[in-house]
Amino acid sequence: MNTNIQIQNNTSVIITDCRRIIECDEVMVRFETSKLLITIFGKNLRINDFLSGGLEVYGEIESIEMRGHKK
Amino acid sequence: MNAGSISVRCRGQKLNKFINALRVNSVECRSSYTKQEEFFASILYIDIKKFKRIAKEYNIEVFIENKKGILPGVLKYKKRYGIIIGLFIAASFIMYVSNTVMTVEVKGNERVSNGAIFSVAKNLGIKKGKNVQNINYSQAEKSLMSAIPEISWANIQHTGNRVLITVAEMKTAPEIMSKSPCNIIVTKDAVVTKVTVRTGQLFGLVGMPVKKGQVVISGIYTSLNNQNHEVHAEGEIIGRYSEHMIFTQPFKETKTIYGNIKTSKKIDFFGLKIPVDFALKGNKTYNITVEDTPFQIFKKDLPIGIIKNNYEEVLQKEFIYSLEEANNLLEKQVTNYEKNFLENMTILDKKCNFNATSEYLQFDITYKIEGEIGQESPLFIK
């Protein structure tokens, strides 16, 4: 399954396929999709959790880090 | 539809596992974040039980920070039985009022009185307090028309709890002046003093004595070519005649008089009459008048009001008169008679004889009168 990531300015990131939230606080959100491990850094980060498996991270986003999934 | 949401604060060791467990169990978290080892989120009110169960499973402490929306607001009052009962009563009352006849109005009548229509409508079940759904309107329309022949068309409909009876009345044919052949006869034994003939043939002359029933102006006359014609005789016959009247006034008589007025009130609640004060006792006779005063909202009558019954006591009282009082009463009788029956006549002479017994006083009056003595008498011709 492919993961779609939609970035709106530096205020919001919407991910369509979030399998698991690994870590989450005000400055960093790390989660796992089917193929990637994504870490979002910023300030005052908040999460909106969609029951469809989607996730919205919003706040003052500074950087997004993506790594291939370890199998 | 979001019926309500709860802001929660959670504290525990396995926060990330707890967050993922919420995702797996389809507990929707909004505006969630973690700060100083605490998880903050806004969840749906309906998910709170599931949320607490999962929290317990992961040994997480849950603190409810805030409740928003309709559901938490309503459920806050779930044990306030008074409010619930009050709302239930109010809802029942509104349902009852909207299905109950509150006012009956009549439109379109001129000759037929409102009272007559209301009375028939009442017999047909259209009255205050009746259920609007239980009225058979088309049947009532037919019954109303058959009960009051002057009504040619009727329509009964209801708007909410107001029943409107619209009627159209029969148009009466214009009155046709009777021009059928007739004679003019005299109604008294008299001496004719003046005759005016407009149509017809005069039999008799001024100064001629006439007997009651005698034809003075005939509706049949013979033309110059010896043919008989029937006409509607018209004219005036003035004559002099005598009239004898006896007026009697007993010295002792029983008259009906009206005593004190007592008032009783009833509350009219959707046609149910609830008495609020005294009930009249005894075998007395009363003249009763009823005043119905419904309460109003925006000038519209409500089916709730006050009914005031005025009881005027009717008494039989014996009066004893002196000779002078009886004489005054007799004179009053005579004046009334002359005013009512001899107003258009000229009284030429009046002879009065008094007759007094131990029981009554009597005036025996002979009038000499001059006035109209002619009357139309129809001609029946084969």
XYZ file of C-alpha atoms in Angstrom:
453
model
C 0.000 0.000 0.000
C 1.331 3.447 -0.948
C 1.417 6.272 1.552
C 0.159 9.698 0.467
C 1.518 12.685 2.349
C -0.073 16.095 1.941
C 1.848 19.087 3.328
C 0.135 22.436 3.741
C 2.639 25.264 4.304
C 4.393 24.543 7.577
C 1.161 24.110 9.513
C -0.279 20.707 8.634
C 0.735 17.269 7.353
C -1.892 14.688 6.420
C -0.846 11.071 6.040
C -3.264 8.520 4.576
C -1.699 5.389 5.971
C -0.549 5.404 9.569
C -0.068 1.995 11.125
C 1.262 2.962 14.510
C 2.286 6.032 16.483
C 5.665 5.338 17.991
C 6.318 8.528 19.857
C 4.458 11.726 20.213
C 4.980 14.959 22.103
C 4.783 18.687 21.459
C 8.029 18.862 19.500
C 8.195 15.490 17.755
C 5.762 12.962 16.310
C 7.077 9.665 15.043
C 4.892 7.127 13.337
C 5.027 4.152 11.082
C 3.342 3.647 7.739
C 3.341 0.436 5.710
C 6.638 1.357 4.033
C 8.105 4.309 5.942
C 9.078 5.516 9.362
C 8.187 9.204 9.464
C 9.334 11.734 12.079
C 7.895 15.227 12.167
C 9.701 17.920 14.199
C 8.203 21.249 15.196
C 6.525 23.230 17.970
C 3.105 22.793 19.600
C 2.431 19.700 17.551
C -1.085 18.203 17.728
C -2.601 15.078 16.201
C -5.999 14.495 14.660
C -6.585 10.816 14.375
C -8.900 9.598 11.623
C -10.490 6.198 12.060
C -9.781 5.380 8.392
C -6.080 5.013 9.308
C -5.263 8.581 8.386
C -3.479 11.020 10.643
C -3.163 14.777 10.660
C -0.239 16.405 12.415
C -0.572 20.138 12.803
C 1.256 22.914 14.573
C 4.453 24.758 13.610
C 6.213 22.129 11.503
C 9.950 22.528 11.101
C 11.069 19.331 9.371
C 9.897 15.950 8.164
C 12.186 12.952 8.177
C 11.429 9.770 6.268
C 13.222 6.436 6.419
C 12.590 3.136 4.759
C 10.879 0.576 6.899
C 13.071 -1.997 8.622
C 11.782 -5.472 7.867
C -23.455 13.980 14.162
C -21.225 15.039 17.022
C -23.592 15.040 19.973
C -20.815 15.978 22.388
C -17.131 15.722 23.118
C -14.938 15.363 26.182
C -11.446 16.755 26.706
C -9.340 14.259 28.621
C -5.915 14.257 30.194
C -4.218 10.889 30.639
C -1.174 9.937 32.660
C 0.705 6.652 32.691
C 3.767 4.656 31.673
C 2.567 3.131 28.416
C 1.195 6.239 26.755
C 2.313 5.406 23.199
C 0.885 1.897 23.414
C -2.282 3.343 24.811
C -2.516 5.831 21.876
C -2.117 3.037 19.340
C -4.625 0.873 21.216
C -7.131 3.725 20.876
C -6.480 3.767 17.108
C -6.915 0.002 16.842
C -10.179 0.155 18.832
C -11.529 2.978 16.634
C -11.603 5.620 19.358
C -11.366 8.875 17.436
C -9.003 11.357 19.112
C -8.881 14.955 18.005
C -6.343 17.671 18.831
C -4.277 15.140 20.720
C -0.791 15.835 21.938
C 1.638 14.704 24.570
C 3.222 17.076 27.007
C 5.327 16.282 30.050
C 4.413 12.595 30.046
C 0.705 13.385 29.749
C -1.588 12.713 26.817
C -4.254 15.258 25.992
C -7.088 14.567 23.549
C -10.634 15.387 22.670
C -12.820 12.327 22.217
C -16.478 11.768 21.366
C -18.816 11.499 24.321
C -20.110 8.159 23.098
C -16.555 6.723 23.175
C -15.845 7.559 26.811
C -16.672 4.082 28.154
C -14.441 2.411 25.563
C -11.751 5.003 26.268
C -11.819 4.304 30.006
C -11.759 0.560 29.417
C -8.635 0.810 27.236
C -7.028 3.203 29.743
C -7.634 0.704 32.495
C -6.115 -2.024 30.378
C -2.877 0.000 29.972
C -2.914 1.262 33.548
C -3.507 4.867 32.476
C -5.104 7.446 34.749
C -7.846 9.446 33.005
C -8.836 12.971 34.065
C -11.839 14.561 32.444
C -11.000 18.210 31.820
C -14.042 19.516 30.003
C -17.373 18.421 28.474
C -18.893 20.096 25.434
C -22.003 19.580 23.330
C -25.664 18.669 23.738
C -25.382 15.125 25.086
C -23.232 15.908 28.161
C -25.496 18.908 28.856
C -28.639 16.796 28.667
C -27.241 13.815 30.549
C -26.189 16.125 33.348
C -29.914 16.395 34.127
C -30.715 12.713 33.707
C -31.485 12.316 37.400
C -33.484 15.523 37.620
C -36.815 13.736 37.419
C -38.794 16.952 37.938
C -37.406 18.403 34.707
C -38.055 15.187 32.831
C -41.614 14.959 34.142
C -42.146 18.656 33.430
C -40.924 18.258 29.860
C -43.104 15.194 29.430
C -46.152 17.044 30.758
C -45.393 20.064 28.559
C -45.022 17.840 25.496
C -48.249 16.007 26.334
C -50.035 19.306 26.878
C -48.828 20.687 23.545
C -49.920 17.497 21.796
C -53.290 17.609 23.528
C -53.852 21.298 22.782
C -52.868 20.964 19.147
C -55.337 18.096 18.693
C -58.192 19.583 20.666
C -60.772 22.045 19.434
C -60.004 25.335 21.136
C -62.216 27.717 19.227
C -65.146 27.353 16.872
C -65.775 30.267 14.549
C -68.576 30.929 12.089
C -68.235 32.958 8.916
C -70.591 33.954 6.122
C -73.904 34.021 7.993
C -76.209 37.026 8.017
C -79.733 35.819 8.700
C -78.918 32.612 10.567
C -77.591 33.456 14.001
C -74.211 32.272 15.283
C -76.017 30.681 18.210
C -78.129 28.480 15.919
C -75.058 27.273 14.030
C -73.082 26.689 17.247
C -75.981 24.741 18.682
C -76.186 22.408 15.661
C -72.393 22.128 15.546
C -72.371 21.151 19.208
C -74.850 18.351 18.502
C -72.576 17.181 15.699
C -69.659 16.963 18.122
C -67.936 20.183 17.058
C -67.310 21.869 20.362
C -64.501 22.943 22.621
C -62.554 20.048 24.058
C -63.268 17.590 21.226
C -60.451 15.918 19.348
C -60.103 17.535 15.915
C -59.166 14.217 14.349
C -62.366 12.533 15.508
C -64.703 14.942 13.742
C -66.240 13.748 10.491
C -66.173 17.080 8.668
C -67.943 16.088 5.436
C -70.745 14.389 7.381
C -71.021 17.418 9.668
C -71.307 19.735 6.655
C -74.222 17.707 5.263
C -75.907 17.498 8.667
C -75.527 21.236 9.189
C -77.169 21.972 5.854
C -80.062 19.623 6.538
C -80.533 20.923 10.093
C -80.697 24.586 9.040
C -82.613 24.889 5.747
C -81.526 28.535 5.292
C -77.959 27.314 4.736
C -77.338 26.363 1.121
C -73.654 25.442 1.465
C -71.381 24.715 4.392
C -67.699 24.054 4.747
C -66.075 22.962 7.975
C -62.329 22.821 8.295
C -59.765 23.041 11.013
C -56.506 24.937 11.164
C -54.627 23.480 14.079
C -57.062 23.570 16.932
C -59.375 26.213 15.453
C -62.499 24.989 13.661
C -63.931 27.351 11.077
C -67.484 26.883 9.840
C -68.065 28.800 6.626
C -71.640 28.955 5.388
C -73.529 30.438 2.468
C -77.171 31.269 2.977
C -80.089 30.767 0.601
C -80.897 33.885 -1.371
C -84.511 34.834 -0.741
C -86.658 35.830 -3.673
C -87.616 39.503 -3.570
C -91.002 40.115 -2.072
C -93.638 40.525 -4.734
C -96.398 42.923 -3.942
C -99.677 41.120 -4.044
C -101.722 42.500 -6.850
C -104.353 39.796 -6.884
C -107.961 40.965 -7.279
C -109.519 42.155 -4.047
C -112.290 44.269 -2.578
C -111.996 46.758 0.210
C -114.412 46.072 3.036
C -115.037 47.900 6.292
C -113.915 46.399 9.584
C -116.330 48.276 11.881
C -119.949 49.325 12.006
C -119.402 52.976 11.181
C -120.443 56.072 9.296
C -118.176 56.841 6.343
C -116.704 60.300 6.593
C -114.111 60.240 3.817
C -113.331 57.941 0.909
C -110.339 57.946 -1.406
C -110.446 55.466 -4.308
C -107.354 54.741 -6.312
C -108.485 51.560 -8.071
C -111.855 49.842 -8.056
C -115.509 50.818 -8.038
C -116.940 52.734 -5.087
C -120.172 51.490 -3.541
C -121.592 54.087 -1.247
C -121.245 57.718 -0.365
C -119.783 59.815 2.395
C -122.207 60.003 5.299
C -123.558 56.521 4.597
C -123.704 54.064 7.512
C -121.850 50.824 6.782
C -121.876 47.417 8.453
C -118.788 45.418 9.332
C -117.720 43.314 6.306
C -119.580 45.476 3.766
C -117.793 46.035 0.444
C -117.157 49.712 -0.078
C -114.630 49.610 -2.922
C -115.223 46.684 -5.265
C -112.471 44.957 -7.207
C -114.951 44.005 -9.957
C -116.122 46.704 -12.236
C -118.020 46.733 -15.505
C -116.529 48.627 -18.407
C -118.489 50.602 -20.985
C -118.737 47.572 -23.293
C -120.370 45.582 -20.448
C -117.322 43.444 -19.719
C -116.371 42.631 -16.132
C -112.816 43.277 -15.001
C -111.183 42.145 -11.778
C -108.699 44.530 -10.207
C -106.805 44.948 -6.983
C -108.921 47.574 -5.266
C -106.981 50.321 -3.538
C -108.167 53.236 -1.467
C -108.818 54.638 1.986
C -112.053 54.609 3.908
C -112.276 56.848 6.939
C -115.241 56.379 9.220
C -116.634 57.272 12.607
C -117.453 54.504 14.998
C -117.835 53.660 18.664
C -115.571 51.366 20.627
C -116.321 50.017 24.049
C -113.496 49.002 26.364
C -113.444 47.739 29.947
C -110.292 48.164 32.060
C -110.126 46.377 35.394
C -107.704 46.751 38.279
C -108.031 44.364 41.253
C -107.274 45.789 44.709
C -105.237 42.700 45.466
C -103.007 40.996 42.929
C -99.958 38.779 42.743
C -97.084 40.004 40.621
C -93.750 38.580 39.594
C -90.821 40.580 40.878
C -87.093 40.010 40.612
C -85.017 39.748 43.786
C -81.311 39.642 44.531
C -78.814 38.576 41.927
C -76.374 35.867 42.960
C -73.388 34.928 40.882
C -71.651 31.583 40.581
C -68.448 31.007 38.670
C -67.105 27.990 36.883
C -63.784 27.407 35.207
C -64.172 26.190 31.663
C -61.203 23.951 30.980
C -61.460 22.481 27.498
C -65.209 22.126 27.849
C -64.983 20.704 31.366
C -66.909 22.928 33.766
C -65.281 23.100 37.183
C -67.380 24.953 39.801
C -65.361 27.279 41.987
C -67.961 28.626 44.362
C -71.426 28.091 45.779
C -74.154 25.827 44.501
C -77.696 27.209 44.785
C -79.943 25.286 47.089
C -83.656 25.271 47.757
C -86.756 25.384 45.603
C -86.465 28.979 44.521
C -86.969 30.016 40.958
C -84.209 31.905 39.201
C -83.826 33.769 35.981
C -80.395 32.660 34.750
C -78.068 34.534 32.436
C -74.726 33.076 31.430
C -71.603 35.088 30.638
C -68.774 33.172 29.014
C -65.420 34.954 29.201
C -62.644 32.952 27.560
C -59.018 33.856 28.210
C -57.247 35.318 25.226
C -53.783 35.257 23.736
C -53.136 37.704 20.902
C -56.895 38.353 20.714
C -57.568 34.643 20.107
C -59.928 32.836 22.434
C -58.481 29.962 24.412
C -60.533 26.929 25.474
C -59.942 28.004 29.051
C -62.055 30.688 30.633
C -64.522 31.718 33.270
C -68.233 31.060 33.020
C -70.305 33.359 35.185
C -73.903 32.410 35.907
C -76.096 35.221 37.219
C -79.055 33.924 39.208
C -81.786 36.507 39.525
C -84.330 35.411 42.070
C -87.890 35.316 40.714
C -90.483 36.031 43.416
C -94.266 36.110 43.498
C -95.406 39.018 45.646
C -98.884 40.011 46.659
C -99.754 43.706 46.289
C -102.689 45.417 47.978
C -103.769 48.764 46.524
C -105.805 51.595 47.942
C -108.582 53.123 45.830
C -106.309 55.950 44.785
C -103.487 53.592 43.802
C -105.870 51.358 41.837
C -107.244 54.434 40.089
C -103.724 55.529 39.114
C -102.926 52.087 37.759
C -106.143 52.032 35.747
C -105.367 55.427 34.266
C -101.991 54.092 33.285
C -103.675 51.121 31.578
C -105.958 53.458 29.648
C -103.058 55.690 28.584
C -101.111 52.656 27.385
C -104.088 51.354 25.427
C -104.650 54.690 23.711
C -100.974 55.045 22.958
C -100.649 51.565 21.496
C -103.957 50.977 19.706
C -105.484 54.375 18.983
C -102.385 56.325 18.049
C -103.353 56.774 14.373
C -107.001 57.449 15.179
C -108.718 60.633 16.241
C -110.609 60.277 19.522
C -113.661 62.446 19.072
C -115.298 61.692 22.387
C -114.676 59.542 25.443
C -117.313 58.560 28.027
C -116.080 56.853 31.145
C -118.111 55.052 33.813
C -116.532 53.961 37.079
C -117.516 50.748 38.746
C -115.990 49.863 42.087
C -116.584 46.631 44.010
C -114.823 45.289 47.063
C -112.478 43.351 44.793
C -111.750 45.610 41.873
C -112.085 48.988 40.246
C -113.347 49.107 36.687
C -113.329 51.765 33.971
C -116.012 51.278 31.343
C -115.023 53.574 28.491
C -116.878 54.249 25.244
C -114.721 55.940 22.631
C -116.046 57.796 19.592
C -113.291 57.447 17.052
C -112.569 58.581 13.530
C -110.050 56.538 11.595
C -109.250 54.069 8.845
C -111.820 51.278 8.652
C -111.013 49.750 5.229
C -109.316 46.410 4.755
C -108.409 44.385 1.701
C -110.491 41.256 1.169
C -109.341 38.830 -1.541
C -111.641 38.020 -4.439
C -112.000 34.326 -5.185
C -113.138 33.999 -8.785
C -113.726 30.667 -10.535
